Protein backbone atom coordinates (compact mmCIF):
# COMPACT_ATOMS: atom_id res chain seq x y z
CA UNK A 1 0.00 0.00 0.00
CA UNK A 2 2.80 2.37 0.91
CA UNK A 3 4.68 1.60 -2.32
CA UNK A 4 1.63 2.35 -4.47
CA UNK A 5 1.13 5.79 -2.87
CA UNK A 6 4.80 6.60 -3.46
CA UNK A 7 4.48 5.65 -7.13
CA UNK A 8 1.38 7.81 -7.57
CA UNK A 9 3.20 10.80 -6.15
CA UNK A 10 6.01 10.26 -8.68
CA UNK A 11 3.61 10.16 -11.63
CA UNK A 12 1.82 13.27 -10.40
CA UNK A 13 5.15 15.19 -10.12
CA UNK A 14 6.17 14.15 -13.64
CA UNK A 15 2.78 15.23 -15.01
CA UNK A 16 3.18 18.58 -13.28
CA UNK A 17 6.67 19.18 -14.76
CA UNK A 18 5.53 18.23 -18.28
CA UNK A 19 2.38 20.31 -17.99
CA UNK A 20 4.32 23.32 -16.75
CA UNK A 21 6.78 23.03 -19.63
CA UNK A 22 3.96 22.85 -22.16
CA UNK A 23 2.26 25.88 -20.60
CA UNK A 24 5.56 27.76 -20.71
CA UNK A 25 6.02 26.98 -24.40
CA UNK A 26 2.46 28.08 -25.15
CA UNK A 27 2.78 31.33 -23.18
CA UNK A 28 6.15 32.13 -24.75
CA UNK A 29 4.61 31.61 -28.19
CA UNK A 30 1.71 33.86 -27.29
CA UNK A 31 4.10 36.51 -25.95
CA UNK A 32 6.24 36.35 -29.10
CA UNK A 33 3.15 36.61 -31.31
CA UNK A 34 1.91 39.56 -29.26
CA UNK A 35 5.30 41.28 -29.55
CA UNK A 36 5.37 40.67 -33.30
CA UNK A 37 1.84 42.05 -33.68
CA UNK A 38 2.81 45.07 -31.59
CA UNK A 39 5.90 45.67 -33.73
CA UNK A 40 3.80 45.45 -36.91
CA UNK A 41 1.30 47.96 -35.55
CA UNK A 42 4.00 50.37 -34.37
CA UNK A 43 5.96 50.05 -37.62
CA UNK A 44 2.87 50.53 -39.78
CA UNK A 45 2.02 53.63 -37.77
CA UNK A 46 5.54 54.96 -38.22
CA UNK A 47 5.52 54.06 -41.92
CA UNK A 48 2.27 55.95 -42.41
CA UNK A 49 3.83 58.96 -40.70
CA UNK A 50 6.94 58.72 -42.89
CA UNK A 51 4.83 58.57 -46.06
CA UNK A 52 2.88 61.61 -44.91
CA UNK A 53 6.08 63.57 -44.21
CA UNK A 54 7.60 62.58 -47.57
CA UNK A 55 4.43 63.52 -49.44
CA UNK A 56 4.20 66.80 -47.55
CA UNK A 57 7.73 67.76 -48.61
CA UNK A 58 7.21 66.61 -52.22
CA UNK A 59 3.97 68.60 -52.53
CA UNK A 60 5.76 71.65 -51.16
CA UNK A 61 8.51 71.23 -53.78
CA UNK A 62 5.89 70.99 -56.56
CA UNK A 63 4.25 74.18 -55.31
CA UNK A 64 7.44 76.20 -55.85
CA UNK A 65 8.44 77.89 -59.06
CA UNK A 66 11.06 75.97 -61.01
CA UNK A 67 13.74 78.56 -60.29
CA UNK A 68 13.04 78.37 -56.54
CA UNK A 69 13.50 74.62 -56.23
CA UNK A 70 16.79 74.01 -54.41
CA UNK A 71 18.22 73.24 -51.01
CA UNK A 72 19.89 75.51 -48.51
CA UNK A 73 23.62 75.35 -49.22
CA UNK A 74 22.97 73.00 -52.15
CA UNK A 75 23.41 72.96 -55.90
CA UNK A 76 20.97 74.29 -57.09
CA UNK A 77 20.47 76.64 -54.17
CA UNK A 78 17.12 77.27 -52.51
CA UNK A 79 15.37 77.52 -49.17
CA UNK A 80 14.57 73.84 -48.55
CA UNK A 81 16.58 72.34 -45.65
CA UNK A 82 18.82 69.46 -46.69
CA UNK A 83 18.16 67.60 -43.43
CA UNK A 84 15.76 68.09 -40.56
CA UNK A 85 14.47 66.20 -37.52
CA UNK A 86 10.66 65.90 -37.37
CA UNK A 87 8.56 64.29 -34.62
CA UNK A 88 5.14 62.95 -35.58
CA UNK A 89 2.82 60.79 -33.45
CA UNK A 90 5.56 60.12 -30.93
CA UNK A 91 8.08 58.91 -33.57
CA UNK A 92 11.22 60.84 -34.47
CA UNK A 93 12.03 60.99 -38.18
CA UNK A 94 14.99 62.31 -40.16
CA UNK A 95 13.86 63.90 -43.42
CA UNK A 96 16.55 64.50 -46.05
CA UNK A 97 15.88 66.39 -49.28
CA UNK A 98 18.17 66.31 -52.31
CA UNK A 99 17.69 68.54 -55.36
CA UNK A 100 19.98 68.02 -58.35
CA UNK A 101 20.16 69.09 -61.96
CA UNK A 102 19.74 66.32 -64.53
CA UNK A 103 20.99 65.91 -68.10
CA UNK A 104 18.28 64.51 -70.40
CA UNK A 105 19.68 62.05 -72.97
CA UNK A 106 17.01 63.12 -75.52
CA UNK A 107 19.16 66.04 -76.65
CA UNK A 108 22.48 64.38 -75.90
CA UNK A 109 24.46 64.26 -72.70
CA UNK A 110 27.61 66.02 -71.57
CA UNK A 111 29.68 67.43 -74.44
CA UNK A 112 27.33 65.79 -76.97
CA UNK A 113 24.32 67.85 -75.84
CA UNK A 114 22.88 69.42 -79.03
CA UNK A 115 22.10 72.79 -77.41
CA UNK A 116 25.01 72.82 -74.99
CA UNK A 117 22.69 72.90 -71.97
CA UNK A 118 23.07 69.91 -69.67
CA UNK A 119 20.94 71.20 -66.79
CA UNK A 120 17.79 70.01 -68.59
CA UNK A 121 15.66 69.32 -65.51
CA UNK A 122 15.73 69.05 -61.72
CA UNK A 123 15.38 65.83 -59.77
CA UNK A 124 13.92 65.88 -56.25
CA UNK A 125 14.54 63.08 -53.78
CA UNK A 126 12.96 62.98 -50.31
CA UNK A 127 14.11 60.30 -47.87
CA UNK A 128 12.42 59.86 -44.48
CA UNK A 129 14.14 57.53 -42.00
CA UNK A 130 13.17 56.26 -38.56
CA UNK A 131 14.52 53.69 -36.11
CA UNK A 132 12.51 50.55 -35.39
CA UNK A 133 13.26 47.57 -33.16
CA UNK A 134 14.82 45.79 -36.16
CA UNK A 135 16.94 48.71 -37.36
CA UNK A 136 16.66 51.86 -39.47
CA UNK A 137 13.85 52.00 -42.02
CA UNK A 138 13.38 54.36 -44.98
CA UNK A 139 10.63 55.75 -47.21
CA UNK A 140 11.95 57.46 -50.35
CA UNK A 141 10.05 59.48 -52.97
CA UNK A 142 11.66 60.68 -56.21
CA UNK A 143 10.22 63.18 -58.67
CA UNK A 144 11.42 64.83 -61.89
CA UNK A 145 10.73 68.53 -62.29
CA UNK A 146 10.68 69.57 -65.94
CA UNK A 147 11.93 72.93 -67.16
CA UNK A 148 9.00 75.14 -68.12
CA UNK A 149 8.42 75.18 -71.91
CA UNK A 150 10.69 77.60 -73.69
CA UNK A 151 12.66 78.32 -70.52
CA UNK A 152 15.43 75.70 -70.81
CA UNK A 153 18.59 77.52 -69.83
CA UNK A 154 21.81 76.51 -68.29
CA UNK A 155 22.33 77.00 -64.58
CA UNK A 156 22.47 80.58 -63.37
CA UNK A 157 25.70 81.74 -65.01
CA UNK A 158 28.56 81.73 -64.51
CA UNK A 159 28.51 78.06 -63.55
CA UNK A 160 30.02 74.70 -64.37
CA UNK A 161 29.95 71.11 -63.20
CA UNK A 162 31.62 69.11 -60.46
CA UNK A 163 32.42 65.42 -60.86
CA UNK A 164 33.69 63.72 -57.70
CA UNK A 165 35.01 60.16 -58.00
CA UNK A 166 35.59 57.92 -54.97
CA UNK A 167 37.93 54.94 -55.31
CA UNK A 168 39.56 52.50 -52.91
CA UNK A 169 43.26 51.78 -52.46
CA UNK A 170 43.19 49.54 -55.55
CA UNK A 171 41.64 52.38 -57.63
CA UNK A 172 38.29 50.56 -57.81
CA UNK A 173 35.07 52.62 -57.82
CA UNK A 174 33.50 53.02 -54.38
CA UNK A 175 29.73 53.47 -54.18
CA UNK A 176 27.87 54.97 -51.24
CA UNK A 177 30.75 57.23 -50.19
CA UNK A 178 29.74 60.44 -48.44
CA UNK A 179 30.76 63.60 -50.32
CA UNK A 180 30.81 66.96 -48.55
CA UNK A 181 31.08 70.09 -50.73
CA UNK A 182 31.66 73.40 -48.97
CA UNK A 183 32.36 76.84 -50.45
CA UNK A 184 31.86 79.95 -48.33
CA UNK A 185 32.91 82.27 -51.16
CA UNK A 186 29.80 81.69 -53.29
CA UNK A 187 26.55 83.57 -52.81
CA UNK A 188 24.69 81.91 -51.33
CA UNK A 189 27.32 79.80 -49.60
CA UNK A 190 27.42 76.08 -50.46
CA UNK A 191 27.36 73.38 -47.80
CA UNK A 192 26.16 70.22 -49.47
CA UNK A 193 26.27 66.54 -48.52
CA UNK A 194 25.67 63.86 -51.13
CA UNK A 195 26.73 60.28 -51.96
CA UNK A 196 28.50 58.56 -54.81
CA UNK A 197 26.44 56.35 -57.11
CA UNK A 198 27.00 52.73 -58.12
CA UNK A 199 29.88 53.89 -60.34
CA UNK A 200 31.55 55.69 -57.44
CA UNK A 201 30.68 59.15 -58.82
CA UNK A 202 28.84 62.18 -57.47
CA UNK A 203 27.90 64.40 -60.42
CA UNK A 204 26.78 67.95 -59.62
CA UNK A 205 25.52 70.05 -62.51
CA UNK A 206 25.28 73.82 -62.14
CA UNK A 207 27.91 74.58 -59.53
CA UNK A 208 28.57 78.33 -59.34
CA UNK A 209 31.87 79.26 -60.98
CA UNK A 210 34.26 79.98 -58.13
CA UNK A 211 37.47 78.92 -56.47
CA UNK A 212 37.71 77.38 -53.01
CA UNK A 213 35.50 74.30 -53.25
CA UNK A 214 36.49 72.16 -50.24
CA UNK A 215 35.69 68.53 -50.96
CA UNK A 216 35.67 65.82 -48.28
CA UNK A 217 35.04 62.16 -49.11
CA UNK A 218 34.59 59.42 -46.53
CA UNK A 219 32.53 56.38 -45.61
CA UNK A 220 31.72 54.63 -42.35
CA UNK A 221 34.76 52.60 -41.27
CA UNK A 222 36.88 54.15 -44.03
CA UNK A 223 39.59 56.78 -44.14
CA UNK A 224 38.93 60.36 -45.23
CA UNK A 225 40.32 62.19 -48.25
CA UNK A 226 39.88 65.90 -48.83
CA UNK A 227 41.14 69.06 -50.46
CA UNK A 228 43.03 71.72 -48.46
CA UNK A 229 43.07 75.49 -48.51
CA UNK A 230 46.14 77.71 -48.38
CA UNK A 231 47.29 78.61 -44.86
CA UNK A 232 50.39 80.22 -43.42
CA UNK A 233 51.62 76.72 -42.47
CA UNK A 234 50.52 74.97 -45.68
CA UNK A 235 51.35 77.41 -48.46
CA UNK A 236 51.32 74.72 -51.17
CA UNK A 237 48.41 72.38 -50.35
CA UNK A 238 48.09 69.11 -52.24
CA UNK A 239 45.40 68.53 -53.26
CA UNK A 240 44.22 72.12 -53.12
CA UNK A 241 40.59 73.18 -53.05
CA UNK A 242 38.89 72.83 -56.43
CA UNK A 243 37.94 75.61 -58.82
CA UNK A 244 34.82 75.50 -61.02
CA UNK A 245 35.06 77.52 -64.24
CA UNK A 246 32.15 78.74 -66.31
CA UNK A 247 30.79 76.10 -68.69
CA UNK A 248 33.55 73.70 -67.69
CA UNK A 249 33.57 70.39 -65.81
CA UNK A 250 35.94 70.05 -62.85
CA UNK A 251 36.81 66.50 -61.80
CA UNK A 252 38.36 65.33 -58.54
CA UNK A 253 39.27 61.74 -57.62
CA UNK A 254 39.66 60.77 -53.96
CA UNK A 255 41.02 57.47 -52.63
CA UNK A 256 39.69 56.10 -49.34
CA UNK A 257 39.70 52.60 -47.86
CA UNK A 258 39.10 50.62 -44.69
CA UNK A 259 40.78 51.91 -41.55
CA UNK A 260 43.41 49.81 -39.82
CA UNK A 261 45.37 49.91 -36.57
CA UNK A 262 48.95 49.68 -35.40
CA UNK A 263 50.21 48.27 -32.10
CA UNK A 264 53.67 49.31 -30.90
CA UNK A 265 55.44 47.52 -28.05
CA UNK A 266 58.63 48.83 -26.50
CA UNK A 267 61.28 46.48 -25.08
CA UNK A 268 64.82 46.54 -23.86
CA UNK A 269 67.43 45.29 -26.30
CA UNK A 270 68.29 41.59 -26.37
CA UNK A 271 71.81 41.49 -24.92
CA UNK A 272 74.56 38.86 -24.52
CA UNK A 273 75.74 37.72 -21.09
CA UNK A 274 77.94 35.05 -19.53
CA UNK A 275 77.56 33.00 -16.37
CA UNK A 276 81.06 31.98 -15.24
CA UNK A 277 82.79 30.29 -12.30
CA UNK A 278 86.58 30.50 -11.88
CA UNK A 279 86.38 28.53 -8.61
CA UNK A 280 87.71 31.22 -6.32
CA UNK A 281 85.40 29.62 -3.74
CA UNK A 282 82.51 27.13 -3.53
CA UNK A 283 79.71 29.72 -3.80
CA UNK A 284 78.68 28.53 -7.27
CA UNK A 285 78.96 24.81 -6.50
CA UNK A 286 75.67 23.10 -5.65
CA UNK A 287 76.87 19.55 -4.99
CA UNK A 288 80.18 17.69 -5.14
CA UNK A 289 81.50 14.19 -4.49
CA UNK A 290 85.22 13.50 -3.93
CA UNK A 291 85.96 16.97 -5.34
CA UNK A 292 87.56 19.98 -3.69
CA UNK A 293 87.94 23.65 -4.55
CA UNK A 294 91.20 25.45 -3.90
CA UNK A 295 93.62 27.80 -5.67
CA UNK A 296 91.17 28.69 -8.45
CA UNK A 297 90.34 25.15 -9.57
CA UNK A 298 88.24 22.13 -8.70
CA UNK A 299 90.03 18.75 -8.50
CA UNK A 300 89.74 15.24 -7.11
CA UNK A 301 90.05 15.17 -3.36
CA UNK A 302 91.36 11.60 -3.55
CA UNK A 303 93.04 10.62 -6.81
CA UNK A 304 92.17 6.99 -6.13
CA UNK A 305 88.49 7.54 -6.90
CA UNK A 306 86.37 9.39 -9.47
CA UNK A 307 84.61 12.55 -8.40
CA UNK A 308 81.71 14.70 -9.51
CA UNK A 309 80.84 18.39 -9.25
CA UNK A 310 77.69 20.23 -10.25
CA UNK A 311 77.05 23.98 -10.50
CA UNK A 312 74.25 25.95 -8.94
CA UNK A 313 71.20 26.68 -11.10
CA UNK A 314 71.94 29.05 -13.96
CA UNK A 315 68.56 30.71 -14.52
CA UNK A 316 68.81 34.28 -15.85
CA UNK A 317 65.71 36.45 -15.82
CA UNK A 318 64.21 36.98 -19.30
CA UNK A 319 66.37 34.24 -20.81
CA UNK A 320 66.13 34.58 -24.60
CA UNK A 321 68.59 32.03 -25.97
CA UNK A 322 71.16 29.55 -24.67
CA UNK A 323 74.30 29.89 -26.76
CA UNK A 324 77.27 27.79 -25.61
CA UNK A 325 79.06 25.91 -22.80
CA UNK A 326 82.84 26.21 -22.55
CA UNK A 327 85.55 25.38 -20.00
CA UNK A 328 89.27 25.34 -19.22
CA UNK A 329 90.64 22.18 -17.61
CA UNK A 330 93.80 20.14 -17.06
CA UNK A 331 93.77 16.42 -17.86
CA UNK A 332 97.01 14.53 -17.13
CA UNK A 333 97.73 11.33 -19.03
CA UNK A 334 95.10 8.70 -18.40
CA UNK A 335 92.64 11.08 -16.70
CA UNK A 336 89.36 12.34 -18.14
CA UNK A 337 86.57 14.82 -17.48
CA UNK A 338 83.09 14.38 -18.98
CA UNK A 339 80.76 17.41 -18.99
CA UNK A 340 76.98 17.19 -19.09
CA UNK A 341 74.12 19.70 -18.89
CA UNK A 342 71.16 19.19 -16.55
CA UNK A 343 67.75 20.79 -16.20
CA UNK A 344 68.15 23.13 -13.24
CA UNK A 345 64.72 22.33 -11.84
CA UNK A 346 64.03 18.68 -12.68
CA UNK A 347 67.61 17.53 -11.95
CA UNK A 348 67.47 15.47 -15.14
CA UNK A 349 69.82 15.41 -18.09
CA UNK A 350 68.90 17.56 -21.06
CA UNK A 351 67.87 14.88 -23.61
CA UNK A 352 70.02 14.15 -26.63
CA UNK A 353 67.13 15.29 -28.83
CA UNK A 354 67.84 18.83 -27.64
CA UNK A 355 71.57 18.47 -26.97
CA UNK A 356 73.09 15.62 -29.01
CA UNK A 357 75.81 13.72 -27.13
CA UNK A 358 74.79 15.01 -23.70
CA UNK A 359 74.06 11.58 -22.22
CA UNK A 360 77.55 10.34 -23.08
CA UNK A 361 79.22 13.54 -21.90
CA UNK A 362 81.37 16.13 -23.70
CA UNK A 363 85.15 16.37 -23.68
CA UNK A 364 85.87 19.13 -26.25
CA UNK A 365 85.08 22.79 -25.56
CA UNK A 366 82.98 24.71 -26.61
CA UNK A 367 79.57 23.04 -26.92
CA UNK A 368 76.69 24.74 -28.77
CA UNK A 369 73.49 25.08 -26.72
CA UNK A 370 71.46 26.76 -29.47
CA UNK A 371 69.19 23.72 -29.76
CA UNK A 372 68.16 23.82 -26.09
CA UNK A 373 64.67 25.31 -25.69
CA UNK A 374 64.49 28.21 -23.24
CA UNK A 375 60.74 27.70 -22.77
CA UNK A 376 61.26 24.06 -21.71
CA UNK A 377 64.57 24.62 -19.94
CA UNK A 378 64.58 28.07 -18.35
CA UNK A 379 67.49 27.04 -16.10
CA UNK A 380 70.55 24.80 -16.52
CA UNK A 381 73.25 23.20 -14.37
CA UNK A 382 76.74 22.17 -15.47
CA UNK A 383 77.89 18.74 -14.26
CA UNK A 384 81.36 17.22 -14.58
CA UNK A 385 82.64 13.73 -13.74
CA UNK A 386 86.40 13.64 -13.08
CA UNK A 387 88.27 10.33 -13.50
CA UNK A 388 91.87 9.88 -12.23
CA UNK A 389 94.95 9.08 -14.29
CA UNK A 390 98.68 9.56 -13.71
CA UNK A 391 97.72 12.71 -11.82
CA UNK A 392 94.52 14.36 -10.71
CA UNK A 393 92.55 16.23 -13.42
CA UNK A 394 91.23 19.69 -12.58
CA UNK A 395 88.81 22.32 -13.91
CA UNK A 396 90.05 25.91 -13.83
CA UNK A 397 86.83 27.57 -15.05
CA UNK A 398 83.56 26.93 -16.83
CA UNK A 399 80.93 29.24 -18.24
CA UNK A 400 77.66 29.42 -20.19
CA UNK A 401 77.01 32.15 -22.75
CA UNK A 402 73.41 33.24 -23.36
CA UNK A 403 71.25 36.12 -24.52
CA UNK A 404 68.69 37.70 -22.24
CA UNK A 405 65.75 40.02 -22.78
CA UNK A 406 63.71 41.64 -23.95
CA UNK A 407 62.05 43.25 -20.95
CA UNK A 408 59.03 45.57 -21.27
CA UNK A 409 60.17 49.19 -21.38
CA UNK A 410 57.49 51.53 -20.08
CA UNK A 411 56.51 55.09 -21.01
CA UNK A 412 58.59 55.47 -24.15
CA UNK A 413 57.61 58.46 -26.31
CA UNK A 414 57.92 58.20 -30.07
CA UNK A 415 56.62 59.86 -33.22
CA UNK A 416 54.49 57.90 -35.68
CA UNK A 417 54.44 59.52 -39.12
CA UNK A 418 52.74 58.45 -42.33
CA UNK A 419 54.28 58.87 -45.75
CA UNK A 420 51.37 60.74 -47.39
CA UNK A 421 51.96 64.48 -47.72
CA UNK A 422 49.19 67.13 -47.95
CA UNK A 423 51.42 70.01 -48.94
CA UNK A 424 54.41 72.04 -47.83
CA UNK A 425 55.17 75.31 -46.11
CA UNK A 426 57.86 77.27 -44.32
CA UNK A 427 58.61 74.26 -42.08
CA UNK A 428 58.90 71.85 -45.01
CA UNK A 429 56.69 68.92 -45.97
CA UNK A 430 53.37 68.61 -44.15
CA UNK A 431 52.28 65.01 -43.60
CA UNK A 432 48.69 63.84 -43.42
CA UNK A 433 49.42 61.88 -40.23
CA UNK A 434 52.09 62.72 -37.68
CA UNK A 435 51.49 62.25 -33.97
CA UNK A 436 53.41 61.83 -30.74
CA UNK A 437 52.62 58.52 -29.03
CA UNK A 438 53.64 56.87 -25.75
CA UNK A 439 53.85 53.17 -24.90
CA UNK A 440 52.53 53.87 -21.38
CA UNK A 441 52.68 51.73 -18.26
CA UNK A 442 51.96 48.54 -20.24
CA UNK A 443 54.85 49.21 -22.66
CA UNK A 444 52.29 48.81 -25.46
CA UNK A 445 50.01 51.21 -27.30
CA UNK A 446 47.47 50.57 -30.06
CA UNK A 447 46.78 53.43 -32.47
CA UNK A 448 43.36 52.90 -34.09
CA UNK A 449 41.72 54.43 -37.17
CA UNK A 450 44.83 54.61 -39.32
CA UNK A 451 44.49 54.77 -43.09
CA UNK A 452 46.60 52.63 -45.37
CA UNK A 453 50.03 54.18 -45.64
CA UNK A 454 53.71 53.62 -44.96
CA UNK A 455 54.44 54.57 -41.35
CA UNK A 456 57.77 55.43 -39.74
CA UNK A 457 58.50 55.35 -36.01
CA UNK A 458 61.21 57.71 -34.80
CA UNK A 459 62.62 58.50 -31.38
CA UNK A 460 64.22 61.72 -30.32
CA UNK A 461 67.11 59.89 -28.71
CA UNK A 462 68.32 62.83 -26.66
CA UNK A 463 64.93 63.38 -24.98
CA UNK A 464 63.60 59.80 -25.09
CA UNK A 465 66.90 58.42 -23.79
CA UNK A 466 66.83 55.50 -26.25
CA UNK A 467 67.79 54.54 -29.78
CA UNK A 468 66.07 51.87 -31.88
CA UNK A 469 68.38 48.84 -31.82
CA UNK A 470 65.97 46.67 -33.82
CA UNK A 471 62.44 46.89 -35.18
CA UNK A 472 60.49 43.67 -35.73
CA UNK A 473 59.14 42.14 -37.87
CA UNK A 474 60.88 44.59 -40.21
CA UNK A 475 62.99 47.76 -40.09
CA UNK A 476 61.29 51.14 -40.28
CA UNK A 477 59.28 52.21 -42.23
CA UNK A 478 56.47 49.61 -42.41
CA UNK A 479 53.46 49.51 -44.74
CA UNK A 480 49.93 49.21 -43.31
CA UNK A 481 47.38 47.66 -45.69
CA UNK A 482 43.68 48.71 -45.77
CA UNK A 483 41.78 47.27 -42.80
CA UNK A 484 44.87 45.54 -41.42
CA UNK A 485 46.32 45.47 -37.90
CA UNK A 486 50.10 45.74 -37.77
CA UNK A 487 52.13 44.92 -34.66
CA UNK A 488 55.64 46.32 -34.24
CA UNK A 489 58.14 45.50 -31.50
CA UNK A 490 60.83 48.10 -30.85
CA UNK A 491 63.98 46.91 -29.10
CA UNK A 492 65.69 49.93 -27.58
CA UNK A 493 69.22 50.65 -26.43
CA UNK A 494 70.40 53.54 -24.25
CA UNK A 495 70.94 56.60 -26.42
CA UNK A 496 74.43 57.55 -27.55
CA UNK A 497 75.42 60.48 -29.74
CA UNK A 498 76.60 58.27 -32.61
CA UNK A 499 75.23 54.85 -33.50
CA UNK A 500 74.63 52.62 -36.52
CA UNK A 501 71.63 50.35 -37.13
CA UNK A 502 72.28 47.90 -39.98
CA UNK A 503 69.62 45.78 -41.69
CA UNK A 504 70.63 43.00 -44.09
CA UNK A 505 68.48 41.90 -47.05
CA UNK A 506 68.67 39.65 -50.06
CA UNK A 507 69.29 41.64 -53.23
CA UNK A 508 67.27 39.08 -55.23
CA UNK A 509 64.15 38.88 -53.05
CA UNK A 510 64.35 41.75 -50.57
CA UNK A 511 63.89 39.28 -47.70
CA UNK A 512 65.69 39.99 -44.44
CA UNK A 513 68.65 37.72 -43.62
CA UNK A 514 68.81 36.64 -39.96
CA UNK A 515 72.17 35.40 -38.72
CA UNK A 516 74.29 37.47 -41.12
CA UNK A 517 77.73 38.35 -39.74
CA UNK A 518 78.34 42.09 -39.59
CA UNK A 519 81.77 43.60 -38.86
CA UNK A 520 82.29 47.32 -38.27
CA UNK A 521 85.82 48.68 -37.94
CA UNK A 522 87.81 51.92 -38.05
CA UNK A 523 91.44 51.08 -38.56
CA UNK A 524 93.11 49.96 -35.33
CA UNK A 525 90.86 52.26 -33.26
CA UNK A 526 87.69 50.18 -33.36
CA UNK A 527 86.49 46.75 -34.44
CA UNK A 528 83.29 44.90 -33.51
CA UNK A 529 81.52 41.90 -34.98
CA UNK A 530 77.84 41.20 -34.45
CA UNK A 531 75.18 38.82 -35.76
CA UNK A 532 71.92 40.01 -37.34
CA UNK A 533 68.95 39.10 -35.18
CA UNK A 534 65.84 37.22 -36.24
CA UNK A 535 64.61 40.40 -37.95
CA UNK A 536 67.81 40.81 -39.96
CA UNK A 537 69.20 43.74 -37.97
CA UNK A 538 72.15 44.55 -35.72
CA UNK A 539 73.15 47.65 -33.79
CA UNK A 540 76.42 49.37 -32.92
CA UNK A 541 76.39 52.10 -30.26
CA UNK A 542 78.84 54.48 -28.55
CA UNK A 543 80.67 55.14 -31.80
CA UNK A 544 82.97 58.04 -32.56
CA UNK A 545 81.85 60.47 -35.24
CA UNK A 546 83.71 59.50 -38.39
CA UNK A 547 83.27 58.91 -42.12
CA UNK A 548 85.99 56.26 -42.18
CA UNK A 549 84.13 53.23 -40.83
CA UNK A 550 84.51 50.02 -42.81
CA UNK A 551 81.50 47.69 -42.96
CA UNK A 552 81.72 44.03 -44.00
CA UNK A 553 78.64 41.77 -44.14
CA UNK A 554 78.57 38.07 -44.98
CA UNK A 555 76.09 35.20 -44.87
CA UNK A 556 76.21 31.60 -46.11
CA UNK A 557 75.23 31.40 -49.78
CA UNK A 558 75.66 35.14 -50.40
CA UNK A 559 78.45 37.28 -51.86
CA UNK A 560 80.23 39.23 -49.10
CA UNK A 561 79.45 42.95 -49.00
CA UNK A 562 82.13 45.51 -48.19
CA UNK A 563 81.99 49.29 -47.82
CA UNK A 564 85.17 51.09 -46.69
CA UNK A 565 83.58 54.52 -46.18
CA UNK A 566 80.51 54.45 -43.96
CA UNK A 567 79.74 57.85 -42.45
CA UNK A 568 78.55 57.73 -38.84
CA UNK A 569 77.31 61.11 -37.68
CA UNK A 570 74.41 60.87 -35.27
CA UNK A 571 71.77 58.13 -35.23
CA UNK A 572 72.33 56.41 -38.58
CA UNK A 573 70.39 53.65 -40.36
CA UNK A 574 72.15 51.66 -43.06
CA UNK A 575 70.66 48.99 -45.33
CA UNK A 576 72.82 46.28 -46.94
CA UNK A 577 71.73 44.08 -49.82
CA UNK A 578 73.62 40.82 -50.37
PDB file of C-alpha atoms in Angstrom, residues 36 39-40 42-48 50 91-96 127-140:
ATOM      1  CA  UNK A  36       5.368  40.674 -33.303  1.00  0.00           C
ATOM      2  CA  UNK A  39       5.898  45.671 -33.732  1.00  0.00           C
ATOM      3  CA  UNK A  40       3.797  45.452 -36.913  1.00  0.00           C
ATOM      4  CA  UNK A  42       4.004  50.374 -34.371  1.00  0.00           C
ATOM      5  CA  UNK A  43       5.962  50.048 -37.619  1.00  0.00           C
ATOM      6  CA  UNK A  44       2.871  50.529 -39.785  1.00  0.00           C
ATOM      7  CA  UNK A  45       2.016  53.627 -37.772  1.00  0.00           C
ATOM      8  CA  UNK A  46       5.545  54.957 -38.217  1.00  0.00           C
ATOM      9  CA  UNK A  47       5.519  54.064 -41.924  1.00  0.00           C
ATOM     10  CA  UNK A  48       2.269  55.954 -42.415  1.00  0.00           C
ATOM     11  CA  UNK A  50       6.938  58.718 -42.886  1.00  0.00           C
ATOM     12  CA  UNK A  91       8.085  58.914 -33.569  1.00  0.00           C
ATOM     13  CA  UNK A  92      11.225  60.835 -34.468  1.00  0.00           C
ATOM     14  CA  UNK A  93      12.025  60.990 -38.185  1.00  0.00           C
ATOM     15  CA  UNK A  94      14.993  62.305 -40.165  1.00  0.00           C
ATOM     16  CA  UNK A  95      13.864  63.903 -43.424  1.00  0.00           C
ATOM     17  CA  UNK A  96      16.547  64.500 -46.051  1.00  0.00           C
ATOM     18  CA  UNK A 127      14.112  60.301 -47.874  1.00  0.00           C
ATOM     19  CA  UNK A 128      12.419  59.857 -44.483  1.00  0.00           C
ATOM     20  CA  UNK A 129      14.137  57.535 -42.003  1.00  0.00           C
ATOM     21  CA  UNK A 130      13.172  56.264 -38.562  1.00  0.00           C
ATOM     22  CA  UNK A 131      14.525  53.685 -36.107  1.00  0.00           C
ATOM     23  CA  UNK A 132      12.513  50.553 -35.390  1.00  0.00           C
ATOM     24  CA  UNK A 133      13.264  47.569 -33.164  1.00  0.00           C
ATOM     25  CA  UNK A 134      14.817  45.789 -36.157  1.00  0.00           C
ATOM     26  CA  UNK A 135      16.943  48.712 -37.361  1.00  0.00           C
ATOM     27  CA  UNK A 136      16.662  51.861 -39.472  1.00  0.00           C
ATOM     28  CA  UNK A 137      13.851  52.004 -42.025  1.00  0.00           C
ATOM     29  CA  UNK A 138      13.378  54.361 -44.978  1.00  0.00           C
ATOM     30  CA  UNK A 139      10.629  55.753 -47.206  1.00  0.00           C
ATOM     31  CA  UNK A 140      11.946  57.464 -50.348  1.00  0.00           C
TER      32      UNK A 140
END
